[in-house]
Coordinates of C-alpha atoms in Angstrom, one line a residue:
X19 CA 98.9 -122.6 13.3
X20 CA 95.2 -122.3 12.5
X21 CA 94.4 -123.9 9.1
X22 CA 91.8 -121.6 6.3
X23 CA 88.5 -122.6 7.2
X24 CA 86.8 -123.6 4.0
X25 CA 84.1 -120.9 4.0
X26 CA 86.4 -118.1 5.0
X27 CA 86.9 -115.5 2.1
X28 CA 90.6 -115.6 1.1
X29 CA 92.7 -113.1 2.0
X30 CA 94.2 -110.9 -0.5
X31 CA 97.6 -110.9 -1.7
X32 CA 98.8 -107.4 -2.8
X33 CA 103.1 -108.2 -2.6
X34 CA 102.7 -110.1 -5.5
X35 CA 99.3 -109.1 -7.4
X36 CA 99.3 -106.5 -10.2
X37 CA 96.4 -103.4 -9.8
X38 CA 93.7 -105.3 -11.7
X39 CA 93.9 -108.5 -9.7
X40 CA 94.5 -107.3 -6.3
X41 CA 91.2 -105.0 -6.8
X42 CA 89.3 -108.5 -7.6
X43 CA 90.5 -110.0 -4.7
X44 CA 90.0 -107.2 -2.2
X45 CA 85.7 -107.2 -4.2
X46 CA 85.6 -111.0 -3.3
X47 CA 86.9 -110.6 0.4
X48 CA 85.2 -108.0 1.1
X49 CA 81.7 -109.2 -0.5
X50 CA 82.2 -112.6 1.0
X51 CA 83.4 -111.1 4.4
X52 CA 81.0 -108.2 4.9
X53 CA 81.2 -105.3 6.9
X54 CA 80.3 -107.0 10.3
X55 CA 83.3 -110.0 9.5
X56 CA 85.5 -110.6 12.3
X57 CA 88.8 -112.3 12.3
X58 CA 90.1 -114.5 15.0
X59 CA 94.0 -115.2 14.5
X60 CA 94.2 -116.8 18.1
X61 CA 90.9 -118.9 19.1
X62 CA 89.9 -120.9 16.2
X63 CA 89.6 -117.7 14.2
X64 CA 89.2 -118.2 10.0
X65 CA 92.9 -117.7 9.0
X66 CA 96.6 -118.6 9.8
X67 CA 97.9 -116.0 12.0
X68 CA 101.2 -115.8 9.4
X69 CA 98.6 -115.5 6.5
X70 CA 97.1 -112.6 8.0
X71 CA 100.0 -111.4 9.2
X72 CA 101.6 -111.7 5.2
X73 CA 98.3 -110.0 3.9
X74 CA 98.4 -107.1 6.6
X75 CA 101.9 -106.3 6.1
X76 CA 101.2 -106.3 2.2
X77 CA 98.3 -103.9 2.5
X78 CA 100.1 -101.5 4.6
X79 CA 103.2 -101.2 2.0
X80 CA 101.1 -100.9 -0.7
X81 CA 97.9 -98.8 0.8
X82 CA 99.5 -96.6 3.4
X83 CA 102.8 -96.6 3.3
X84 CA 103.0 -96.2 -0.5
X85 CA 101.3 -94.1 -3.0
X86 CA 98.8 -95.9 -5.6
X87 CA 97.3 -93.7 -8.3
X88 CA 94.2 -95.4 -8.6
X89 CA 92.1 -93.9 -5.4
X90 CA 89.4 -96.3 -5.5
X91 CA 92.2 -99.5 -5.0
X92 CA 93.4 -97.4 -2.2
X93 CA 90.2 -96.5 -0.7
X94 CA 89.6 -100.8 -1.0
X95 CA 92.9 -101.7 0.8
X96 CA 92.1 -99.7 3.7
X97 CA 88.6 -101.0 4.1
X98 CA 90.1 -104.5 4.4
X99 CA 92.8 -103.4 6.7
X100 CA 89.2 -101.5 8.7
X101 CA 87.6 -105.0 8.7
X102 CA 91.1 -106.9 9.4
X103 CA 92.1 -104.6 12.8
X104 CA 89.2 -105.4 14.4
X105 CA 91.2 -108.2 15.6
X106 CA 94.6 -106.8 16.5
X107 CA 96.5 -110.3 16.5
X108 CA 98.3 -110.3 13.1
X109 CA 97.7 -106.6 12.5
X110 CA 101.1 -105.3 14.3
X111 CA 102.3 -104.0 11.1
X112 CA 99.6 -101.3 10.5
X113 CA 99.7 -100.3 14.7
X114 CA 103.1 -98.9 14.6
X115 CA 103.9 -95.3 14.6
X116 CA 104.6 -94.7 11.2
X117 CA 101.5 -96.5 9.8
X118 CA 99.2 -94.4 12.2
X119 CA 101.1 -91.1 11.3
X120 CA 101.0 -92.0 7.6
X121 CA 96.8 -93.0 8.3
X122 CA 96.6 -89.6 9.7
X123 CA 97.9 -87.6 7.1
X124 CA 95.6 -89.8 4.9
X125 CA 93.0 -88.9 6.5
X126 CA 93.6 -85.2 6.2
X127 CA 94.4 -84.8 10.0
X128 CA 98.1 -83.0 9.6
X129 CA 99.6 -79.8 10.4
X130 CA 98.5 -78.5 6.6
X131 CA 96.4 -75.4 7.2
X132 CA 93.9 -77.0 4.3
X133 CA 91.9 -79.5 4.8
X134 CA 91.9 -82.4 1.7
X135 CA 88.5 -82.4 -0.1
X136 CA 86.7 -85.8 1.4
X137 CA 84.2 -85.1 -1.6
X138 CA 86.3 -85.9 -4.3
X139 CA 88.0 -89.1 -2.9
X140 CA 86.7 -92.1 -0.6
X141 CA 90.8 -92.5 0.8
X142 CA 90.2 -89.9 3.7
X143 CA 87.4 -91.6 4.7
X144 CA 88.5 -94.8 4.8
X145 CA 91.9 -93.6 6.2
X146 CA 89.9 -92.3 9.4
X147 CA 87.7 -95.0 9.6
X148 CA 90.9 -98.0 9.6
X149 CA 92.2 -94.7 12.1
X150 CA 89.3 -95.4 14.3
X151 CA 89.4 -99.0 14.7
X152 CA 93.5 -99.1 15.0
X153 CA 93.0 -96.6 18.2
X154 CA 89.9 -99.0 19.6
X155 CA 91.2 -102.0 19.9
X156 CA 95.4 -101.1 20.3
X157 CA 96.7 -99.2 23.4
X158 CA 100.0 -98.3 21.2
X159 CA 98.1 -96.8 18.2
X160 CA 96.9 -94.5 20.8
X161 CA 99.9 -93.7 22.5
X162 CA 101.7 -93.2 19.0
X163 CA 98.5 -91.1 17.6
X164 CA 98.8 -88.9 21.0
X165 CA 102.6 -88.5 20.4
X166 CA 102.0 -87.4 16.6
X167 CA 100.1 -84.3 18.6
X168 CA 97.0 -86.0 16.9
X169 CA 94.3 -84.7 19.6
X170 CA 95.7 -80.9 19.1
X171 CA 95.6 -81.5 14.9
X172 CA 91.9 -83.3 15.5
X173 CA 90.8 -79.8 17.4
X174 CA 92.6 -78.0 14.4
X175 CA 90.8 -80.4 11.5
X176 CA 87.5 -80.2 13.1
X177 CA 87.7 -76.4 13.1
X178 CA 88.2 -76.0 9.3
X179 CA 85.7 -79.0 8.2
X180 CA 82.2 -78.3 6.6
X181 CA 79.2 -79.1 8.6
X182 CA 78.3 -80.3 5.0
X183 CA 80.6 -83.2 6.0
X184 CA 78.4 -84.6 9.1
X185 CA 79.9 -88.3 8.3
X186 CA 83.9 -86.7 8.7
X187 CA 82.6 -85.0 11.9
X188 CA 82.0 -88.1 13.1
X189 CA 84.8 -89.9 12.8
X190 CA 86.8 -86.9 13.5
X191 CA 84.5 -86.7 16.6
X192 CA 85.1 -90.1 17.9
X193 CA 89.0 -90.2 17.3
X194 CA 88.9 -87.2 20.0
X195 CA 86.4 -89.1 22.4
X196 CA 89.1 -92.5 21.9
X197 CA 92.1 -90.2 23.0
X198 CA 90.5 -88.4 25.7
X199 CA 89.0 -91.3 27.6
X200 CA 92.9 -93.0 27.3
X201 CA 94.7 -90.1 28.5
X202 CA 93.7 -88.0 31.6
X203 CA 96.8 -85.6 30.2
X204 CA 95.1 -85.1 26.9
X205 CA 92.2 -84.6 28.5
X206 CA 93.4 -82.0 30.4
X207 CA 94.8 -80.2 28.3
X208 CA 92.3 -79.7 25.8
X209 CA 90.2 -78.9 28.6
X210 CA 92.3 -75.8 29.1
X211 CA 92.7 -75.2 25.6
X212 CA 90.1 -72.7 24.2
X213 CA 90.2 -73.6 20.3
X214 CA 89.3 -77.0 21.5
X215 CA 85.6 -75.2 23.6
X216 CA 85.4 -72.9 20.3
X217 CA 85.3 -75.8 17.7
X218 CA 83.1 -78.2 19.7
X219 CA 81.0 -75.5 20.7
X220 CA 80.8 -74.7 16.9
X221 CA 80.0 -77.9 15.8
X222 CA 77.4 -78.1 18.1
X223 CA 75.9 -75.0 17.0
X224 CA 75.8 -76.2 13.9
X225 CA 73.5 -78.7 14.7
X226 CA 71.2 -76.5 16.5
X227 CA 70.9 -74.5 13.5
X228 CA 70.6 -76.3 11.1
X229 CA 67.8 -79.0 12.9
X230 CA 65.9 -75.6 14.0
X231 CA 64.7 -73.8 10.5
X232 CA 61.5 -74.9 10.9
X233 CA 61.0 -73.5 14.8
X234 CA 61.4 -78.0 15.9
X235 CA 64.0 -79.8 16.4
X236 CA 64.6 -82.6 13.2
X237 CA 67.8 -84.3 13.8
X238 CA 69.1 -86.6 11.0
X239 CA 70.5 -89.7 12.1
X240 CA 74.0 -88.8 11.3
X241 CA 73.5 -85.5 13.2
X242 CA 72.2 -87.4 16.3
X243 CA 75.3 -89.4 16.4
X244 CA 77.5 -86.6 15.9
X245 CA 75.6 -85.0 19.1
X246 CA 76.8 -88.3 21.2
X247 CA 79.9 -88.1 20.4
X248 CA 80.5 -84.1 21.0
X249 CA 79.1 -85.3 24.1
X250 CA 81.1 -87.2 25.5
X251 CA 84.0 -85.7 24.3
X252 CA 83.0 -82.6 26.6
X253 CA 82.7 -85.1 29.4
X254 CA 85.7 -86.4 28.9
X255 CA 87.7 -83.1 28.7
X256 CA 85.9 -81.4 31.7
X257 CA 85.6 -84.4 34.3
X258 CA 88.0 -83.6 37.2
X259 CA 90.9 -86.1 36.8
X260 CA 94.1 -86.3 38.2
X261 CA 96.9 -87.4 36.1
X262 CA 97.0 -91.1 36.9
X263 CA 93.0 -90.7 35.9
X264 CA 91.5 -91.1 39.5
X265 CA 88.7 -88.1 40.7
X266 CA 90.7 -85.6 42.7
X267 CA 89.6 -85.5 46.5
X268 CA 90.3 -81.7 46.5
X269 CA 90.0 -79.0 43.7
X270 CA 92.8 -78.4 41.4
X271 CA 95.3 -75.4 40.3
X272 CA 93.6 -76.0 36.9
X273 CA 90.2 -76.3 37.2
X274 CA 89.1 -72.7 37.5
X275 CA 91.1 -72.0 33.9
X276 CA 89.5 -75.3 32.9
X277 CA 86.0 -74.0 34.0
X278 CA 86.3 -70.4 32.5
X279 CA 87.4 -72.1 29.2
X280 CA 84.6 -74.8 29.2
X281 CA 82.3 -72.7 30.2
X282 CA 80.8 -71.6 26.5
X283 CA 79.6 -74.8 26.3
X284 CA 77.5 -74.7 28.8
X285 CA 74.4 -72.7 27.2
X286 CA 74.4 -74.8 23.9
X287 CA 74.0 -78.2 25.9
X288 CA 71.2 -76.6 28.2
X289 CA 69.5 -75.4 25.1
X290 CA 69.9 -79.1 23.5
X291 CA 68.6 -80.5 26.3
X292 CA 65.0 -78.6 26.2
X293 CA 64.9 -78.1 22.3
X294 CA 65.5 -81.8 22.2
X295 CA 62.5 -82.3 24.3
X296 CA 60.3 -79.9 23.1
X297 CA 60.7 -82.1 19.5
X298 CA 61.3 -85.6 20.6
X299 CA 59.5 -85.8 24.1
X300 CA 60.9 -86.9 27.2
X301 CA 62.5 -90.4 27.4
X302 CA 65.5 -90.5 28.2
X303 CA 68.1 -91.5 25.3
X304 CA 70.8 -90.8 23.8
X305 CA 71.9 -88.5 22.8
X306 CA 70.2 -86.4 25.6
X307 CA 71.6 -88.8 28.0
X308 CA 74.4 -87.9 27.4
X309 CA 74.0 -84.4 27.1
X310 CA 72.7 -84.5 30.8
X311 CA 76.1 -86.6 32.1
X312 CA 78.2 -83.3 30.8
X313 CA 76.0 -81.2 32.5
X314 CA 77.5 -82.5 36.1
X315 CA 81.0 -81.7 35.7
X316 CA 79.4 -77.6 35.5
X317 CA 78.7 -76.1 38.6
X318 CA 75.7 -73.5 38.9
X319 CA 76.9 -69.9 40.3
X320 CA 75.8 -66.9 40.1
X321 CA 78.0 -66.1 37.4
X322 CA 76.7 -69.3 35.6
X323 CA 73.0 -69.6 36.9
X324 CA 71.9 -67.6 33.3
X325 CA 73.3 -70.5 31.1
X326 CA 71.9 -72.7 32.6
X327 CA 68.2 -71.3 32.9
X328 CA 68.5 -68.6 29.8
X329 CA 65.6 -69.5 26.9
X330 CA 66.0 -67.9 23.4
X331 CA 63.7 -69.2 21.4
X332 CA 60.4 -67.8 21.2
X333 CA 59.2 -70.7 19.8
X334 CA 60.8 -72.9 22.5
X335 CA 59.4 -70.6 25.3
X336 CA 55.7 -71.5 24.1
X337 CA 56.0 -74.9 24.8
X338 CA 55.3 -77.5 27.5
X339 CA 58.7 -77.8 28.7
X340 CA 60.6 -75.0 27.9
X341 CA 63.3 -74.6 30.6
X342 CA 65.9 -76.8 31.9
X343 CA 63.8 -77.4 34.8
X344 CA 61.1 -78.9 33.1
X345 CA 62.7 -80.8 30.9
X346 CA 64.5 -82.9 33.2
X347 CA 61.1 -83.2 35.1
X348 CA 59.3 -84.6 32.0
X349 CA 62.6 -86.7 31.9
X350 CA 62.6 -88.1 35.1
X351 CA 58.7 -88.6 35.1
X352 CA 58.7 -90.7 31.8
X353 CA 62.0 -92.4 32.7
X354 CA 60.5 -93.6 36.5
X355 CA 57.5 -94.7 34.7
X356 CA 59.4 -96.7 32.5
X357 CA 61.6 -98.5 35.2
X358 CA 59.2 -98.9 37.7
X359 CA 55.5 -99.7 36.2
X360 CA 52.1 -99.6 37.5
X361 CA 49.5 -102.0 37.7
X362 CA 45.8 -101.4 38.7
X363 CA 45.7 -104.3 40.6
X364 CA 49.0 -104.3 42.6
X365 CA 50.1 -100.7 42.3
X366 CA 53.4 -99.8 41.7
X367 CA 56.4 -102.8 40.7
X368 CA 57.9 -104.7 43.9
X369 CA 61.3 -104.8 42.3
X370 CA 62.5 -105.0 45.7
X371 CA 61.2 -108.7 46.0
X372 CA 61.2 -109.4 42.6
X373 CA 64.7 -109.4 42.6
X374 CA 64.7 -107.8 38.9
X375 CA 66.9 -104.6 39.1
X376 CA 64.8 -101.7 37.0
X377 CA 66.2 -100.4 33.6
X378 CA 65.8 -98.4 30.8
X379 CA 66.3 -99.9 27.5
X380 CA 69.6 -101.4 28.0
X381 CA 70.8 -99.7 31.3
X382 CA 70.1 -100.0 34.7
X383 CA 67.5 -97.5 35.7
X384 CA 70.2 -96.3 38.9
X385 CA 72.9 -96.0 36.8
X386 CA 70.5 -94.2 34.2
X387 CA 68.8 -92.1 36.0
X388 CA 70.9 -90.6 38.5
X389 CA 72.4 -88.1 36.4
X390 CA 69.3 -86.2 35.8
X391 CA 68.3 -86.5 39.5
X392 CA 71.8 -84.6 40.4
X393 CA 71.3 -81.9 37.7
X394 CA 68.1 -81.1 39.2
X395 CA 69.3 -81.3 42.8
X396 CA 72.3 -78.7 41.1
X397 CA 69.3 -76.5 40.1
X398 CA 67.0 -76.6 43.1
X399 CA 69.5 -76.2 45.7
X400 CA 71.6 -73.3 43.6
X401 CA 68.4 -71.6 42.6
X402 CA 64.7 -70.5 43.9
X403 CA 62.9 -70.0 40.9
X404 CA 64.2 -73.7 39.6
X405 CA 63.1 -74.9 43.3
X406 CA 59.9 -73.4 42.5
X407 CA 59.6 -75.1 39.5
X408 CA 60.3 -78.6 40.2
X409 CA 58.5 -78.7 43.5
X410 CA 55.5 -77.8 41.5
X411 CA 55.9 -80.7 39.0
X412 CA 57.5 -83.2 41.0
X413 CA 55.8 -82.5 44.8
X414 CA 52.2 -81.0 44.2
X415 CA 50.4 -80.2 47.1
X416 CA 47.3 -82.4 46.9
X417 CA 48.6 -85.3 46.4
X418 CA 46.2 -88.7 46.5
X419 CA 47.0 -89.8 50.4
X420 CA 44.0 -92.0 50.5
X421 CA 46.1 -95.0 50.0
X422 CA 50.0 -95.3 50.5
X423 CA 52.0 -92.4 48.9
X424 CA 54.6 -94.5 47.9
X425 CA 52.4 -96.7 46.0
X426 CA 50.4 -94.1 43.2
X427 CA 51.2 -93.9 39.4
X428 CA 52.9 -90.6 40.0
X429 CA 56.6 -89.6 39.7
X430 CA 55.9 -88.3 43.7
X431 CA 54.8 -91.6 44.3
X432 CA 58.1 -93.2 42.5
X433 CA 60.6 -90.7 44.3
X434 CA 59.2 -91.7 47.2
X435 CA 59.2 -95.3 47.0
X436 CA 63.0 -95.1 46.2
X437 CA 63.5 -93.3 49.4
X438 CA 63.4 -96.5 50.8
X439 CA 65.1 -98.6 48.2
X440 CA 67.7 -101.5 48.9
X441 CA 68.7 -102.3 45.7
X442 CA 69.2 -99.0 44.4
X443 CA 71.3 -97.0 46.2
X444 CA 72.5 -94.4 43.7
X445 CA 68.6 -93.6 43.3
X446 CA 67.8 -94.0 46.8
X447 CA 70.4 -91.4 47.9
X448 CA 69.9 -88.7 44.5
X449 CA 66.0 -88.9 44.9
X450 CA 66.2 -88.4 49.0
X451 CA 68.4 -85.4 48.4
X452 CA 66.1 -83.6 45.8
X453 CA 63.0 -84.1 48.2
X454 CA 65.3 -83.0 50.5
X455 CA 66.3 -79.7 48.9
X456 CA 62.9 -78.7 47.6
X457 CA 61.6 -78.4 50.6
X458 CA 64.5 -77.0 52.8
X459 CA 64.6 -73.0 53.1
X460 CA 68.4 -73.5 54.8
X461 CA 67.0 -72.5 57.9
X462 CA 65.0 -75.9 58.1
X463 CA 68.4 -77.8 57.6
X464 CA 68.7 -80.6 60.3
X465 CA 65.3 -79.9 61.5
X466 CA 63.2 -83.4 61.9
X467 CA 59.4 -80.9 61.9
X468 CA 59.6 -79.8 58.3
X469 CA 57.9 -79.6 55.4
X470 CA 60.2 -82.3 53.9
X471 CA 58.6 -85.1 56.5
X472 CA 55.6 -84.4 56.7
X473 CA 55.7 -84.6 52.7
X474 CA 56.9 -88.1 52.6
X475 CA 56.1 -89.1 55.9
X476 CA 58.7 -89.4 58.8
X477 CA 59.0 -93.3 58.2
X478 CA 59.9 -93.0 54.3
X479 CA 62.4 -90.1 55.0
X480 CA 63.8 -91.4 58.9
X481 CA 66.4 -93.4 57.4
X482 CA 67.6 -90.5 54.9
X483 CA 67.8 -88.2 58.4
X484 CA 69.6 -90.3 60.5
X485 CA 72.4 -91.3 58.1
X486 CA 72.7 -87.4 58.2
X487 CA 72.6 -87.0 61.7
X488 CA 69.9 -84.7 61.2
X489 CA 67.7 -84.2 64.8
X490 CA 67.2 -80.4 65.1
X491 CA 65.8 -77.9 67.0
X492 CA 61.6 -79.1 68.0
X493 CA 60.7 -75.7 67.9
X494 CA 60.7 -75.7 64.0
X495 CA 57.3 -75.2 62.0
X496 CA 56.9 -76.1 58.8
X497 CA 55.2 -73.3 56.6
X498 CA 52.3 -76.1 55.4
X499 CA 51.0 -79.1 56.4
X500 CA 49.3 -81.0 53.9
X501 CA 46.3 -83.2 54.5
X502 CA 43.0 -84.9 52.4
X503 CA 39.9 -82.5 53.3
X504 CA 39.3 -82.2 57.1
X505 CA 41.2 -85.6 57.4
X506 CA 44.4 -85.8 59.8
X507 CA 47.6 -87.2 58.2
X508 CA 49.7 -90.0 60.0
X509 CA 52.7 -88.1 59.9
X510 CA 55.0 -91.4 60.1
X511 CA 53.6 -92.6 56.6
X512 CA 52.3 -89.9 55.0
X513 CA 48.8 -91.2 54.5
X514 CA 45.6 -89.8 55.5
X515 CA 44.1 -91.5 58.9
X516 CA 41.4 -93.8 59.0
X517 CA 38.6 -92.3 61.3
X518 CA 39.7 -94.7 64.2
X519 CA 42.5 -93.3 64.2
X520 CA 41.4 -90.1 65.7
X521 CA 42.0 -90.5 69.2
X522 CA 45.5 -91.5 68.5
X523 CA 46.0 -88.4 66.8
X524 CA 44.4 -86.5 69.4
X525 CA 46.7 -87.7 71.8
X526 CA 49.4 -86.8 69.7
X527 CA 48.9 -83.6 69.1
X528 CA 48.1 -82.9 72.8
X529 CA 52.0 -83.5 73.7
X530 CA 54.0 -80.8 73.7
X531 CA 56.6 -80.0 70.8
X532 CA 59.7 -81.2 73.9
X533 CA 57.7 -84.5 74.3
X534 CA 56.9 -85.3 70.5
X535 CA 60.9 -84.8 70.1
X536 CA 61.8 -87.2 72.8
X537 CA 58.8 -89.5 71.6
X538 CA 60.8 -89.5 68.0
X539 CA 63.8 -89.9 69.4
X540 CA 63.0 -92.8 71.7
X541 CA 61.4 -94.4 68.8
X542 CA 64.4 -93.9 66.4
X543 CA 67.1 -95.2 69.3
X544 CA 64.9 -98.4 70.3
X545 CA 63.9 -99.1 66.3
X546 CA 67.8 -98.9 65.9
X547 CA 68.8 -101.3 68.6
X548 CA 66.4 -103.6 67.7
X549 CA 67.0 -103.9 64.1
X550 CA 71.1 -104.5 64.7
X551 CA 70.3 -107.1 67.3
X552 CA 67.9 -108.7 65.1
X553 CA 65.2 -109.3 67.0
X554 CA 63.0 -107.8 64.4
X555 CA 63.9 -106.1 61.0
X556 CA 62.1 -103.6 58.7
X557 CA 59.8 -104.4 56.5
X558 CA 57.5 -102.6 53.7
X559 CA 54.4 -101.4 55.4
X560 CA 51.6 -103.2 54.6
X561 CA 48.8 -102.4 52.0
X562 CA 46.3 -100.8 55.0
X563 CA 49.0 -98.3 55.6
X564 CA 49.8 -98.8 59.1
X565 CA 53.2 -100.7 58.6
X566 CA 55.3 -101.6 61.2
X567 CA 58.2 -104.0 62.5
X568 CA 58.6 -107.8 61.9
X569 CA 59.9 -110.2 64.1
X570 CA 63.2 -112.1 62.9

C-alpha cells in the first residue's frame, strides 16, 4: 500500500462530509491538484490505492448515482472524478455500466427527444467530460456505453444541439470518434446509417457558415477542434473494415450503401479543404490534415467527380488556389519544403545520409504527407482537367536542367528526389505514381519512351518501371521532349549535356528505336545482376551530373 505523499492534495471524503464541507474539500483538491494532476495508484503514485478507491466510490454515490440539489457541488464532484479517471486503477466504481449510463443521462445523451439546457447548469458538461475520460482510458466503459446504444443516442444528441454550443459539440464529437475507433461494428453501422451523414454533415456546415460571413475563412479555436474531430469521426465510419477491424482484401456487400450514404459529405470536406487554404495558406495541419485522410476512403467516379472538383463561392473562385487541385498542390509544395530544406551551398537536404528521417511538426514527413500525394494521384488519374492542373503546378515544362533536377528548390525537384528514396518508402512509391499518372495518356502505360522518363530522367524513374515490369512497345513517342535552349538532354538523368557530350549523343540518337530498346534493356539486366551479386551498388550520382555505379 502506497502511503499519502506529503504534498499530494487530500482526497475528499463525501460518505461522511455534510454539503458545505465536502464543497471545501473538493475547492482544495482541486486547486492544489490542477487540471493537468495525475494520479498513480500502482507505481509510486500520490495516494493509497484503498484511499482512492474509498473517495471514488463516495463520489459516484453521491455525484452520479444520486441526486444533489445544489448543481454547482455536483458539477465539482464530477470534475474530481474527470481528474481522478485519468488513472483507471482505483476508479472501478465509476466504470461500471450503471455509472456510465447514469453519466450519460447526465450528460443529456438519452433517448429524451429534448436536449437539457447546458446553459443553465455546468453538470452536463462535466458529466460528458468525466464521460470522455471514462471511455479513454477503460475498454469496459466503452463496451457498456456501446451497449447503452450510446453511439446511435450521440448521432441523435448531436442532431438537436445548438451550434451556439461549439464546446458540447466537442465533447459530443469526441465520445463518437472514442466508440468508432473501438468498434469496427459501430463503425459500420453508422456508416450506413444516414441520420448519422445528415448531422455530421450539418455540423460541418455549420462551421462553414458561420467562419465565411465575411467571404474568408476565420475559424475560432473551438471551431477548429470541432473540425478534427468531425474528421476523424468520418474516417472512422467510412474506412473499409471488416468486423474483426482488419482492411478487407475484397469489396464488401455494404460498401456501396455505405458509399451512397457517406457520400453528402463529400462536397463539404472538399470545400473545407480549399476555403481553409484560401484563409490560412498551405501548410499542412490539422485540422486540414485530417480533412485530406477522409478524403481517401471516397473514390472519384463519374457520378462523384463534381463533388470533388465543384467551387461555389465566388469569392473562393477568385483566389490563388481555388480548386481541390490546387490546394493540395500548394499543400504538397509548402509541406516538401518544410521536410526537405534547401541550402545555397549544398542544394537540397541529404536526409538519406544524414540518417534524420524528414518531418513535419511532430510527424514523419512519409507518414504526413502521403495522404495528400494519393488524393492527387485519385484526381489526376480519374480526371483530365485535374491532370491538367497539377501537371502545370507540379511538372512545368522548363524546368532549370542546368544542374541535377533532383537537386533544385522546387516541389519538381523534391518529387523527384524521392523517386529515389531509401528511407521513405511510402513517399517514394505515392510521389513515383503521381509523376507517373500525369504524364501517362493510358496508351503510354508500360511504355519505357515516354514523356514520364524523359521528365525525370530514365535513371530517377528505372527503378519505379522495373518494380512494375513495365518494358513496352519501342515504337512509342512521347508527344514532348523537353530540353534547355538548343542543348541535348541526357535522357538517363534528366540534365542538360555538357557540350562534350555531343558526340555521345550523336551516337545515340543514330541507333535505331530496336537497338536503343535492347541497349536499355542490356543495361537494366547487367545493372541488376551486378547490384545482387555485389560487386558494385548504386549510389547518388555525383554533383557533375554524370553519376554512375560504385564498386563494393
Amino acid at each position: 500500500m502506497i502511503a499519502n505523499a506529503p504534498s499530494s492534495p487530500p482526497l475528499p471524503t463525501p460518505s461522511s462530509s455534510t454539503a458545505t464541507a465536502l464543497r471545501a474539500q473538493l475547492d482544495a483538491f482541486l486547486a492544489a491538484c490542477g487540471d493537468a494532476a495525475v494520479f498513480l495508484a500502482s507505481s509510486g503514485g500520490a495516494y493509497a490505492l484503498t484511499d482512492k478507491q474509498t473517495a471514488v466510490t463516495g463520489l459516484v454515490a453521491r455525484a452520479v448515482l444520486g441526486s444533489d440539489d445544489d448543481d454547482g457541488l455536483q458539477a465539482a464532484c464530477l470534475t474530481a472524478l474527470k481528474v481522478l479517471v485519468r488513472e483507471p486503477p482505483g476508479c472501478e466504481a465509476l466504470l461500471q455500466p450503471e455509472p456510465i449510463r447514469a453519466l450519460m443521462e447526465l450528460g443529456g445523451i438519452s433517448d429524451a427527444d429534448g436536449v437539457k439546457s447546458f446553459q443553465k447548469s455546468p453538470v452536463p458538461a462535466e458529466a460528458l467530460k468525466c464521460l470522455v475520460n471514462c471511455l479513454h482510458q477503460d475498454s469496459g466503459a466503452r463496451s457498456a456505453f456501446v451497449d447503452a446504444n450510446g453511439p446511435v443516442k450521440l448521432i441523435r444528441t448531436l442532431e438537436l444541439i445548438s451550434s451556439t454550443l461549439p464546446d458540447i459539440q466537442f465533447l459530443l464529437l469526441r465520445l463518437l470518434f472514442l466508440t468508432t475507433g473501438y468498434s469496427p461494428t459501430v463503425a459500420a453501422s453508422l456508416s450506413r446509417d444516414a441520420s448519422a451523414s445528415h448531422a455530421l454533415n450539418k455540423v460541418l456546415q455549420a462551421i462553414l457558415a458561420s467562419s465565411l460571413e465575411t467571404g474568408k475563412m476565420v475559424l475560432s479555436q473551438q471551431q477548429s477542434l470541432n473540425a478534427s474531430e468531425i474528421f476523424k469521426v468520418i474516417f472512422n465510419i467510412t474506412m473499409k473494415r471488416n468486423e474483426s477491424g482488419t482492411i478487407p482484401t475484397s469489396s464488401g456487400s455494404g460498401e456501396n450503401e455505405t458509399l451512397t450514404t457517406t457520400l453528402q459529405l463529400v462536397q463539404p470536406i472538399t470545400s473545407f479543404v480549399v476555403q481553409h487554404t484560401v484563409s490560412y495558406g498551405t501548410r499542412l495541419a490539422p485540422p486540414v490534415s485530417h480533412a485530406i485522410n477522409c478524403l481517401l476512403n471516397f473514390p472519384v467516379t463519374d457520378e462523384t467527380r463534381a463533388l470533388w472538383l465543384l467551387v461555389e463561392d465566388e469569392e473562393i473562385q477568385s483566389r490563388a488556389f481555388n480548386s481541390l487541385p490546387k490546394a493540395l498542390c500548394g499543400i504538397v509544395s509548402v509541406a516538401l519544403s518544410e521536410a526537405i530544406p534547401f541550402k545555397s551551398d549544398v542544394g537540397l537536404q541529404d536526409f538519406e545520409k544524414d540518417g534524420v528521417a524528414p518531418s513535419i511538426g511532430t510527424q514523419k514527413a512519409d507518414e504526413a504527407i502521403t495522404p495528400v500525394i494519393l488524393v492527387l494521384c485519385e484526381l489526376v488519374r480519374s480526371d483530365a482537367a485535374a491532370r491538367a492542373t497539377v501537371k502545370g503546378i507540379l511538372t512545368p515544362p522548363n524546368i532549370d536542367r542546368s544542374a541535377r533536377i533532383d537537386n533544385n528548390d522546387t516541389v519538381t525537384s523534391r518529387l523527384i528526389r524521392l523517386m529515389t528514396s531509401v528511407s521513405m518508402e511510402s513517399l517514394k512509391s505515392s510521389c513515383s505514381d503521381l509523376l507517373f499518372e500525369i504524364f501517362d495518356k493510358n496508351e503510354y502505360r508500360f511504355q519505357i519512351v515516354s514523356e514520364f522518363t524523359v521528365y525525370v530522367g530514365y535513371g530517377n524513374a528505372a527503378g519505379y518501371l522495373f518494380n512494375r515490369g513495365m518494358f513496352g512497345d519501342p515504337s512509342a513517342r512521347p508527344s514532348s521532349t523537353p530540353s534547355v535552349g538548343a542543348a541535348a538532354v541526357n535522357p538517363i538523368t534528366g540534365q542538360a549535356m555538357r557540350a562534350g557530350a555531343s558526340q555521345r549523343s550523336a551516337e545515340w540518337d543514330a541507333l535505331s528505336e530496336e537497338e536503343k530498346e535492347e541497349e536499355a534493356r542490356r543495361l537494366m539486366e547487367m545493372l541488376e545482376r551486378l547490384n545482387k551479386t555485389g560487386i558494385i551498388k548504386a549510389m547518388p550520382q555525383t554533383g557533375d551530373g554524370d553519376g554512375g555505379a560504385h564498386a563494393a
